[in-house]
Coordinates of C-alpha atoms in Angstrom, one line a residue:
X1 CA -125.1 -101.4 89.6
X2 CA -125.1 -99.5 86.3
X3 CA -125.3 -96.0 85.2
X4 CA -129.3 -95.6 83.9
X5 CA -130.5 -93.5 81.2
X6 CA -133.3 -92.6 80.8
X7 CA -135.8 -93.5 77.9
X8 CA -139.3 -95.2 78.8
X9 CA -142.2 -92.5 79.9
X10 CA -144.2 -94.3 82.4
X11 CA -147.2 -92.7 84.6
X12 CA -147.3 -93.7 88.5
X13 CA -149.5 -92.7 90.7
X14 CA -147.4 -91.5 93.7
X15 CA -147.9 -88.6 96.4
X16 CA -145.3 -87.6 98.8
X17 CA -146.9 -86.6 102.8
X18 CA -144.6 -83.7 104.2
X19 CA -144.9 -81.3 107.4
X20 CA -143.9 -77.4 108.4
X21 CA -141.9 -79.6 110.7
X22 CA -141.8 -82.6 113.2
X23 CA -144.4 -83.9 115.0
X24 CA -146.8 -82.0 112.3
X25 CA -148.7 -85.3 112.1
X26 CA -146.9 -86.9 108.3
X27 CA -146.1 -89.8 109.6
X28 CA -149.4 -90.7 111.1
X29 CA -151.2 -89.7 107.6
X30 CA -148.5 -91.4 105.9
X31 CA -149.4 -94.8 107.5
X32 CA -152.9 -94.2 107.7
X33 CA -152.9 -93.9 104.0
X34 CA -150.6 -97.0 103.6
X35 CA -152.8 -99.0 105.4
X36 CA -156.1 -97.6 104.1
X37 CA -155.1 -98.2 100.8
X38 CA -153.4 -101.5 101.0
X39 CA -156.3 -103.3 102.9
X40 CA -158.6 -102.1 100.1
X41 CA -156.8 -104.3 98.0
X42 CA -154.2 -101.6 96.0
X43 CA -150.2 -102.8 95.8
X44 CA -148.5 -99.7 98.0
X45 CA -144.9 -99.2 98.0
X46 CA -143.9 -97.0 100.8
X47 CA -140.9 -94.7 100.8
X48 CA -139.2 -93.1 103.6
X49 CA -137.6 -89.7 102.8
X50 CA -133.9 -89.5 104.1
X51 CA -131.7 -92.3 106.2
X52 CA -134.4 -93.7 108.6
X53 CA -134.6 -97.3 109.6
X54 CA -137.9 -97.2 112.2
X55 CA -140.1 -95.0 110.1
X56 CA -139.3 -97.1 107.3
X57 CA -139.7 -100.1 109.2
X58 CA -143.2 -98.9 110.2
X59 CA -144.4 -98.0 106.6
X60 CA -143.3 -101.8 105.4
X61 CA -145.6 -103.4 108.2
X62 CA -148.5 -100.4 107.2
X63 CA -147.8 -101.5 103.6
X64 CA -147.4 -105.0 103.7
X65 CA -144.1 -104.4 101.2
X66 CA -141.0 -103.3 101.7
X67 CA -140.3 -99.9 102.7
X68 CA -137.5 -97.9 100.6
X69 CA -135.2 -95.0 101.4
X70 CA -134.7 -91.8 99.0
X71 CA -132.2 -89.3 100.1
X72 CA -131.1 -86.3 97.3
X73 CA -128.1 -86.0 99.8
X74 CA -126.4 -89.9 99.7
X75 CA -127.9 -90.6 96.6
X76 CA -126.9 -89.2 93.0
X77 CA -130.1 -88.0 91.1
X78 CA -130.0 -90.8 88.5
X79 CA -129.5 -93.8 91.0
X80 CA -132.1 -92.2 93.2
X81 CA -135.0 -92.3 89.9
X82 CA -133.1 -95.9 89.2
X83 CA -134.0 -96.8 92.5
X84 CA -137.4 -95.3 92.7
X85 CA -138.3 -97.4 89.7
X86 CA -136.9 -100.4 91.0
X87 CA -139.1 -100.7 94.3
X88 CA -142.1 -99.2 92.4
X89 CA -142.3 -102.0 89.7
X90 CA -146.0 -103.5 89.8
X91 CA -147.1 -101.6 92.5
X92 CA -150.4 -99.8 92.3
X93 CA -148.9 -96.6 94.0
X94 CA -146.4 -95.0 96.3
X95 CA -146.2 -93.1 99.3
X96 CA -143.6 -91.3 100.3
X97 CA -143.1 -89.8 103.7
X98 CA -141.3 -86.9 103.6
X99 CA -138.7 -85.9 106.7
X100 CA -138.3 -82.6 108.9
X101 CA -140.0 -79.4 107.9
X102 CA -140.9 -79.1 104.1
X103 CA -137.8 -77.3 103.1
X104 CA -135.1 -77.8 105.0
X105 CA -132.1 -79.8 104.2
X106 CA -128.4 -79.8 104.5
X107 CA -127.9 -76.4 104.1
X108 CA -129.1 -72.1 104.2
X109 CA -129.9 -73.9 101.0
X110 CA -132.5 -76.2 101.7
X111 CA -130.4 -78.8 99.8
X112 CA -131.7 -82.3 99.8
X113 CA -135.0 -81.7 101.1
X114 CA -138.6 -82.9 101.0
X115 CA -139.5 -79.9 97.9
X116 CA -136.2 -81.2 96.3
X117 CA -137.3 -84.7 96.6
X118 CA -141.0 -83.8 95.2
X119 CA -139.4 -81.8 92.5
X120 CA -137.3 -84.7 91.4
X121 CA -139.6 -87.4 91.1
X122 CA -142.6 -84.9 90.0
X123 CA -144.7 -85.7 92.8
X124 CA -147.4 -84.3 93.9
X125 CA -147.1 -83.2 97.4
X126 CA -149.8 -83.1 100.2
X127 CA -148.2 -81.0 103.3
X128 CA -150.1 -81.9 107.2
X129 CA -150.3 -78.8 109.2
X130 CA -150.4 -78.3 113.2
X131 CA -153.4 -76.1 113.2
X132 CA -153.5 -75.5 117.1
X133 CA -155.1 -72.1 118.0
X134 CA -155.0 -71.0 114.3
X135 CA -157.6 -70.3 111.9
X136 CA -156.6 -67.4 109.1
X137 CA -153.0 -67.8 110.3
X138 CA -152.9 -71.0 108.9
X139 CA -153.8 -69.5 105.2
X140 CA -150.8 -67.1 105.7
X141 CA -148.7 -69.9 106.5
X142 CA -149.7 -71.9 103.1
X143 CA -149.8 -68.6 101.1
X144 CA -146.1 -68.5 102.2
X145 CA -145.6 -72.3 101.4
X146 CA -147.1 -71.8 97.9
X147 CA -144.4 -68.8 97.2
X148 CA -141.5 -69.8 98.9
X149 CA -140.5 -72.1 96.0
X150 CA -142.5 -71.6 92.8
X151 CA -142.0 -75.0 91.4
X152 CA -144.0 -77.0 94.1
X153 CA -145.9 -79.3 93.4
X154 CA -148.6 -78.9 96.0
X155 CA -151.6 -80.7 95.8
X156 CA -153.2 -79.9 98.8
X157 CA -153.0 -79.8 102.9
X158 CA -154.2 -81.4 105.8
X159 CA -155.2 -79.9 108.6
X160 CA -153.7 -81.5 112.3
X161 CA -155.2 -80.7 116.0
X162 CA -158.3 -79.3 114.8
X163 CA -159.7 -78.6 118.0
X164 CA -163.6 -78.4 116.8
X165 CA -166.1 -78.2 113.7
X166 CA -165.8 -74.5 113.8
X167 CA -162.2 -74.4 113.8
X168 CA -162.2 -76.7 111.0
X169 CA -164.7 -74.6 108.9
X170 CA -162.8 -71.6 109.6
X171 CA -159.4 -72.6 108.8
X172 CA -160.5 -74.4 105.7
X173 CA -162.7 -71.3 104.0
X174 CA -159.6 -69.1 105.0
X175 CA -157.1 -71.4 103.2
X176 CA -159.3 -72.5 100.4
X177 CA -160.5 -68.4 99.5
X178 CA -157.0 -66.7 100.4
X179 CA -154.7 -69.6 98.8
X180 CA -156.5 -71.5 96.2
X181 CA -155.4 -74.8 97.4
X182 CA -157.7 -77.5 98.5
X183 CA -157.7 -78.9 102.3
X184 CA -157.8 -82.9 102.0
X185 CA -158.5 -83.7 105.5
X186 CA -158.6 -81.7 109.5
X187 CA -157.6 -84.1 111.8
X188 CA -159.0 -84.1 115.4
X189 CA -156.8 -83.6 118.7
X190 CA -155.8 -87.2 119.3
X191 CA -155.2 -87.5 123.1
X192 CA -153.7 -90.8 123.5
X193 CA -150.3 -90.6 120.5
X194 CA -151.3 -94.0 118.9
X195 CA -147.8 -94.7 117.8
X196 CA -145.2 -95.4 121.0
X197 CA -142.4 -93.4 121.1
X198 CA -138.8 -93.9 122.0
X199 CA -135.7 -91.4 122.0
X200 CA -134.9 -92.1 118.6
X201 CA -138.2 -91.4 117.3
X202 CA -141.0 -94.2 116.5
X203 CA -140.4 -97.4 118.3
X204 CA -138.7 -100.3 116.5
X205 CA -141.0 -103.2 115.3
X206 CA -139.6 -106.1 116.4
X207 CA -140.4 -105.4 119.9
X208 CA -144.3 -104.4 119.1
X209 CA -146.7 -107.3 119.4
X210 CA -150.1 -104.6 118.4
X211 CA -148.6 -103.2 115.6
X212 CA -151.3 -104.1 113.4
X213 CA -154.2 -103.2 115.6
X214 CA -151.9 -99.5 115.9
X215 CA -152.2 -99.0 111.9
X216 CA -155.6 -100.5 111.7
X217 CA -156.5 -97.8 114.4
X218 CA -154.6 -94.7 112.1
X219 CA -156.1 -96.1 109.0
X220 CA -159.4 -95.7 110.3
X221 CA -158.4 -92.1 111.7
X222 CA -157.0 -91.3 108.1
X223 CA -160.1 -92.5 106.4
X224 CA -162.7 -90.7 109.2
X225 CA -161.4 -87.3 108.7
X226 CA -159.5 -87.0 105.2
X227 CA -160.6 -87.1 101.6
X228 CA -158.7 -90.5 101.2
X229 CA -160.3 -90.5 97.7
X230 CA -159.1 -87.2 96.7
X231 CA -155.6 -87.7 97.7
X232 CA -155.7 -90.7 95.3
X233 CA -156.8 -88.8 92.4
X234 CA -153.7 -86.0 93.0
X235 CA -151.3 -89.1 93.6
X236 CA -153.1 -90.6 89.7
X237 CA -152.9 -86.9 88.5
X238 CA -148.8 -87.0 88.9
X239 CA -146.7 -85.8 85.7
X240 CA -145.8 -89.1 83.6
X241 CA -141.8 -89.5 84.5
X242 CA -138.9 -91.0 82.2
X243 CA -138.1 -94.5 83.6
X244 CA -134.2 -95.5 83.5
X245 CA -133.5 -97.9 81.0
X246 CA -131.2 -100.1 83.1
X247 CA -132.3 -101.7 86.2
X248 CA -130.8 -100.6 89.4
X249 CA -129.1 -103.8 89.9
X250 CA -127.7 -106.3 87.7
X251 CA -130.3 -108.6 87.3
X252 CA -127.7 -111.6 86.8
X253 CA -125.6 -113.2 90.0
X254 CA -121.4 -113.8 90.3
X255 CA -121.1 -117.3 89.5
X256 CA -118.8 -119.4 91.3
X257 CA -119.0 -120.7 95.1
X258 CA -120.2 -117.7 97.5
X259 CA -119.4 -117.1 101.0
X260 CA -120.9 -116.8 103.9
X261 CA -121.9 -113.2 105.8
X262 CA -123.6 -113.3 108.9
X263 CA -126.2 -110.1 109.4
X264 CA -126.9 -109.6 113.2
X265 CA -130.4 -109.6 113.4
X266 CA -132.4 -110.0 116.8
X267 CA -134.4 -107.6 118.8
X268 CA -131.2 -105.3 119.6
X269 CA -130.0 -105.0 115.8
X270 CA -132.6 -104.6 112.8
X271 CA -130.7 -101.2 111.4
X272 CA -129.8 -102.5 108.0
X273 CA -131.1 -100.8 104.4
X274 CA -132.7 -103.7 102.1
X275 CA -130.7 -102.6 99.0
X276 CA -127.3 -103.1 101.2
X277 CA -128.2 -106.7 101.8
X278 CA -129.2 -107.3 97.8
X279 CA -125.8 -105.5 96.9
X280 CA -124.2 -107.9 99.1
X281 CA -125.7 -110.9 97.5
X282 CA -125.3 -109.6 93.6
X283 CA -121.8 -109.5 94.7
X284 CA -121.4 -113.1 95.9
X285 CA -122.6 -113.7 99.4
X286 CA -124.6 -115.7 100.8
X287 CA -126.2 -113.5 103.9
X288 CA -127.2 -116.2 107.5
X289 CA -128.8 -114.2 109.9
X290 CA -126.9 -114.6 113.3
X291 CA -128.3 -113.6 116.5
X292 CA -126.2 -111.5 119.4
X293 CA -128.4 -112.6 122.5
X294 CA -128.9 -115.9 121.9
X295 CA -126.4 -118.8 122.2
X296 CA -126.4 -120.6 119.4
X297 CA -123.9 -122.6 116.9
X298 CA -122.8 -120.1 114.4
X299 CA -122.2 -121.7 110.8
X300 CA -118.4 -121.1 109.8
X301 CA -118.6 -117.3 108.1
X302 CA -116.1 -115.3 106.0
X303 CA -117.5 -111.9 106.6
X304 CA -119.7 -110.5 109.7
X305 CA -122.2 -107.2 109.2
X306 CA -123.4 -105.8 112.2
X307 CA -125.5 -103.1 111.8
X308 CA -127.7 -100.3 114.3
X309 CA -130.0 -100.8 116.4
X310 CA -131.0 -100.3 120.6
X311 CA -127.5 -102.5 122.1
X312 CA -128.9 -99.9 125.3
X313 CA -131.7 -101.7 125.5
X314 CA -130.9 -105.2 125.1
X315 CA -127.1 -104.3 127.1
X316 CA -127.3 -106.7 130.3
X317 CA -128.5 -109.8 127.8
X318 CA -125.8 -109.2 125.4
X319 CA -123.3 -108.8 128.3
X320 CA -124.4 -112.2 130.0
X321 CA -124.2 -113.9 126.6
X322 CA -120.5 -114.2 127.7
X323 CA -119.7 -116.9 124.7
X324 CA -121.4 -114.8 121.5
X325 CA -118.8 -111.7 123.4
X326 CA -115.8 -114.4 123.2
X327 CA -116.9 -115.5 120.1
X328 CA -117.0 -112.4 118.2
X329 CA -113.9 -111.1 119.6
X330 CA -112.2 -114.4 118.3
X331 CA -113.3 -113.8 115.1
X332 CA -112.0 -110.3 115.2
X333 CA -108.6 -111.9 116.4
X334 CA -108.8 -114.2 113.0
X335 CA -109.1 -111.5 110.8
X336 CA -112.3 -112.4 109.9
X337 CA -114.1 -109.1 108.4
X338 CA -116.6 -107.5 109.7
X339 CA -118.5 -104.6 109.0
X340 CA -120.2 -102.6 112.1
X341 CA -122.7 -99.3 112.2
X342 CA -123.5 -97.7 114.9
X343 CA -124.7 -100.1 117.7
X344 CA -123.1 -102.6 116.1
X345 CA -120.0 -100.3 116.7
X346 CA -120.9 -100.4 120.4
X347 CA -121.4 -103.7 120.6
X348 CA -117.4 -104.2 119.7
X349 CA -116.5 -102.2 122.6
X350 CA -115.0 -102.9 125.6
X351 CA -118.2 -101.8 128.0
X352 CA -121.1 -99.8 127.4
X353 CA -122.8 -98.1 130.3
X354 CA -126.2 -97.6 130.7
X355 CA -127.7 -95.1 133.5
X356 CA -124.6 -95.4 135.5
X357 CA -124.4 -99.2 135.1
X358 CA -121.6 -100.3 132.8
X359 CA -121.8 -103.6 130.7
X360 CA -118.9 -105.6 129.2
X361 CA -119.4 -105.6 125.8
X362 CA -117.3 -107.6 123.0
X363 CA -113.8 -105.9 123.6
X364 CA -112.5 -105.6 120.1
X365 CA -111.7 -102.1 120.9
X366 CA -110.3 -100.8 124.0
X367 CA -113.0 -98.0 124.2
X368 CA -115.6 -97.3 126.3
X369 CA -119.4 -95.6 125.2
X370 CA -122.2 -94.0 127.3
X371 CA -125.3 -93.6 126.7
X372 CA -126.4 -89.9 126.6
X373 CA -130.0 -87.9 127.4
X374 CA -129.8 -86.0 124.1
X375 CA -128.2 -86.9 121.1
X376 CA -124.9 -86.7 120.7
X377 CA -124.6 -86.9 116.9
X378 CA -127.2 -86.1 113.9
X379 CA -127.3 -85.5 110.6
X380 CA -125.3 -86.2 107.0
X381 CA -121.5 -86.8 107.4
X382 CA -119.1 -86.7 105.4
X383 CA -115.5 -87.9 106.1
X384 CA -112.1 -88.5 103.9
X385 CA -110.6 -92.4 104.7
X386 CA -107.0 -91.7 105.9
X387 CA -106.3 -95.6 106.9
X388 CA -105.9 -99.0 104.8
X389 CA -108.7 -100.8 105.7
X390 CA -110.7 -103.6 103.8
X391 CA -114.0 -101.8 103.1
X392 CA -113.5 -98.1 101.9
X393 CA -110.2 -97.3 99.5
X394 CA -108.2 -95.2 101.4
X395 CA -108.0 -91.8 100.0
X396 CA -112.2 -92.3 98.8
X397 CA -114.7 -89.8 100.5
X398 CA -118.1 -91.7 102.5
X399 CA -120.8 -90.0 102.7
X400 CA -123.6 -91.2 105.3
X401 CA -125.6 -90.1 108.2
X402 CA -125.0 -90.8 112.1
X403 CA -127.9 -90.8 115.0
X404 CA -126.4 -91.6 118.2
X405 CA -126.8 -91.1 122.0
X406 CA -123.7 -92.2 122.9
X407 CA -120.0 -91.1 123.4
X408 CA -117.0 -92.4 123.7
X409 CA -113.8 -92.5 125.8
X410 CA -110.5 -94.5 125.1
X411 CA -109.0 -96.7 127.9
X412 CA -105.7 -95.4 129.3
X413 CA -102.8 -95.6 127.2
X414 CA -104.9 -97.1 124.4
X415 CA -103.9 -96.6 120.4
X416 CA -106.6 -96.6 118.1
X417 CA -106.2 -96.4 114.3
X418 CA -109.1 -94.6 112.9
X419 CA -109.6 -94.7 109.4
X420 CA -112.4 -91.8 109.1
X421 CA -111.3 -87.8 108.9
X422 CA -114.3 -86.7 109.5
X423 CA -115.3 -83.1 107.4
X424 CA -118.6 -83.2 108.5
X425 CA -120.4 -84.7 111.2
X426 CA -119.3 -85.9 115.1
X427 CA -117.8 -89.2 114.7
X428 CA -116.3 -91.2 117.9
X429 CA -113.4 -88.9 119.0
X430 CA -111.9 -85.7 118.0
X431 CA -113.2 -85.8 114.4
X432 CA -112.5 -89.1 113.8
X433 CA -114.4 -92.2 112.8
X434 CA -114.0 -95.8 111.4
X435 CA -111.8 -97.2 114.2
X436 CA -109.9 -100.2 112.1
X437 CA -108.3 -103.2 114.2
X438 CA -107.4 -106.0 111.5
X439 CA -110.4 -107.0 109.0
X440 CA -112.8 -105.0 111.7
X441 CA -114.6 -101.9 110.5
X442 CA -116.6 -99.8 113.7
X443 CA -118.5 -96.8 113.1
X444 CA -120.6 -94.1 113.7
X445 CA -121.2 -93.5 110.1
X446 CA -124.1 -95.7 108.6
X447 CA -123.4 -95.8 104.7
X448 CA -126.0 -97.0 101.5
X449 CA -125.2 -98.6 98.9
X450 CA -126.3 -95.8 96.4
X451 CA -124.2 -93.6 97.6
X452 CA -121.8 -96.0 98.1
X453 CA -121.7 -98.8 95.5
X454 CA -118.5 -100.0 96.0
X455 CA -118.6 -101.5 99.6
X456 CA -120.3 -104.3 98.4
X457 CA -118.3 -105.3 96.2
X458 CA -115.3 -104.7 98.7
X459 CA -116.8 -106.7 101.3
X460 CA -117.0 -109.7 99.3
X461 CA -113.8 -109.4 98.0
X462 CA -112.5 -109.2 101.7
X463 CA -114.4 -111.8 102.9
X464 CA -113.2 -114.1 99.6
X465 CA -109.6 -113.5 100.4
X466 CA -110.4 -114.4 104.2
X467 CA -112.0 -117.8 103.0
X468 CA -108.7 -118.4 100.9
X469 CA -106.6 -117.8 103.8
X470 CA -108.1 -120.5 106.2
X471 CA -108.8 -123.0 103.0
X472 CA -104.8 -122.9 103.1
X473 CA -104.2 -123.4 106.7
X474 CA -104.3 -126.9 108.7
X475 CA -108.0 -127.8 109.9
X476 CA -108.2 -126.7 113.2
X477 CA -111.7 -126.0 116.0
X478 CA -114.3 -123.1 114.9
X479 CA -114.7 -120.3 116.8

């Protein structure tokens, strides 16, 4: 990856769909407009505000193109507009869905929120409201919007849980008259939610057979009851933007013989960001899907990347698949390196328990996690690497995010080298995250790339020197 500059004025057509806060109703217009759009023929490249792997994963199948994640907070401000340019090449327009309410972020601040975001890329900015028993209220509350930060770039709002034809009128003369800024859409109380819902938020796509008839369905709300047309013309209407003069990645391949990194990807873990997988690639590798639940021959590999996901909900498969547990703990043993996030961190546990019901996981760590009602960490982190380890130079700062229910207890008498001070942010115990045992890497902490750009590189490297060490032992049985 290169430092861009920026040269090339380009005009896009791009809108960003933000909320007072969650559950205002973004994500539902963001979809809607995703699909509305693309099955009326237009390329649509969707963008998920901030580190989220099931919104994102939702937007891609509303879409039909891969989804792409913008965070001010994990991303510097040049890679971020490299990036944005990137996954916006010959596409007709974007969406971008914003996260949490309008302007919060990481801070009293508002640092690294949805109005920083919009300021950034220049993007016109269409806020969905939660209208219930409000009428001239609601003009107060986008009077306040409108002031709070000069420099917004709002193009209009849409109106959510409109209970009627009067409320809609009412709310829509009050916001238009006291405000000056045009309503786009009022949508009706829904009383079925179209969109299933889990404990971390949307559910995950792999496991969701009517996903297509479910965006269909919000398309057809989105189109009903908004000015879809309108909303267009403010996404055309955006400020022209200087495009980086240097692609985001480098557009040419290591030469030379690559190895071999497996991704875990079945219905239990799907958490991975696209542009992680194509930094691993442009490094050398050559990425085979392997699958956790299944038991299946495994081609020989010289790196392993395990990333999140819902082990919870898959636990009693992945503890009967008592060979894929050996085998991954074998490869542990063999130094092979491997990278793991989250439930992939789990997963290399010794047991996981599930409403009271614990599961023998792959025991690469003596440690023991539990599933939790509420959350148990959230947000940005930030952490200082204290340990050698193959992945992250020690002395470097990582800056990620972490969503877990989980937490964690160490077996009795058990030593575990963590390689993560954590400065911000939960992490498995006592502040501390990145628990190292040989090549292995197990966190809380998911990382990108972008904010990152090293790991890649890293990885290969590590899982290069791992191919050179058994290349110079005697043949002997794969694990």
């Amino acid at each position: 990856m290169n430092s861009p500059t920026t040269s090339e004025v380009v005009t896009l057509p791009r809108v960003i769909v933000s909320g007072l806060s969650g559950g205002a109703g973004k994500t539902l217009v963001s979809l809607g407009l995703c699909r509305a759009w693309a099955r009326a023929g237009s390329i649509v490249q969707p963008f998920k505000k901030g580190p989220d792997y099931i919104d994102a994963a939702w937007l891609a199948i509303a879409s039909r193109n891969p989804a792409t994640n913008l965070d001010p907070f994990l991303f510097p401000r040049t890679s971020l507009l490299s990036l944005f340019f990137h996954a916006s090449k010959g596409r007709d327009i974007a969406v971008i869905e914003g996260n949490r309410g309008l302007f919060d972020g990481k801070d009293e601040d508002g640092s690294a929120s949805t109005a920083e975001l919009a300021r950034q890329l220049r993007c016109p900015l269409v806020l969905v409201m939660d209208i219930t028993k409000m009428t001239r209220t609601a003009a107060a509350v986008v009077a306040g919007v409108k002031a709070f930060e000069k420099d917004l770039p709002l193009a209009g709002v849409i109106l959510n849980r409109v209970a009627g034809e009067r409320h809609k009128s009412l709310a829509t003369r009050c916001i238009e008259r006291d405000t000056g800024v045009p309503v786009l859409g009022a949508l009706p109380k829904i009383p079925d939610n179209p969109i299933p819902e889990r404990h971390m938020g949307l559910v995950g796509d792999r496991d969701l057979s009517s996903a297509e008839a479910i965006l269909d369905r919000l398309a057809d709300i989105v189109e009903e009851h908004c000015d879809v047309q309108r909303i267009r013309e403010a996404a055309e209407a955006a400020d022209p933007m200087e495009k980086p003069a240097e692609p985001f990645f480098l557009e040419s391949e290591p030469a030379g013989s690559k190895v071999r990194i497996g991704v875990v990807k079945d219905e239990a873990f799907w958490f991975y960001y696209p542009e992680n997988l194509k930094a691993l690639e442009l490094a050398g590798a050559r990425l085979v899907e392997v699958d956790l639940l299944r038991t299946a021959d495994w081609p020989d590999l010289h790196g392993l990347y395990i990333g999140g996901g819902f082990p919870e909900l898959k636990a009693q498969e992945l503890a009967s698949n008592n060979t894929i547990r050996q085998r991954v703990r074998a490869l542990a043993e063999m130094e092979l390196p491997i990278y793991a996030e989250c439930g992939g961190f789990m997963y290399l546990c010794r047991s996981l328990v599930v409403d009271g019901q614990e599961f023998p996981m792959a025991g690469v760590f003596p440690v023991r996690t539990e599933l939790c009602v509420k959350p148990q960490g959230l947000g940005y982190v930030e952490g200082t690497v204290v340990a050698a380890n193959p992945f992250h130079p020690e002395g470097s700062t990582i800056i990620g995010h972490e969503f877990h229910y989980s937490v964690c207890s160490a077996a009795d008498g058990s030593v575990l080298n963590f390689a993560l001070k954590m400065n911000r942010g939960q992490g498995i115990l006592a502040g501390l995250d990145g628990l190292v045992y040989k090549n292995t890497w197990a966190s809380y902490t998911h990382i990108h790339v972008v904010g990152e750009p090293q790991w890649a590189a890293r990885f290969v490297a590590a899982a290069i020197e791992y191919r050179r060490a058994i290349e110079r032992k005697p043949a002997g049985r794969s694990v």
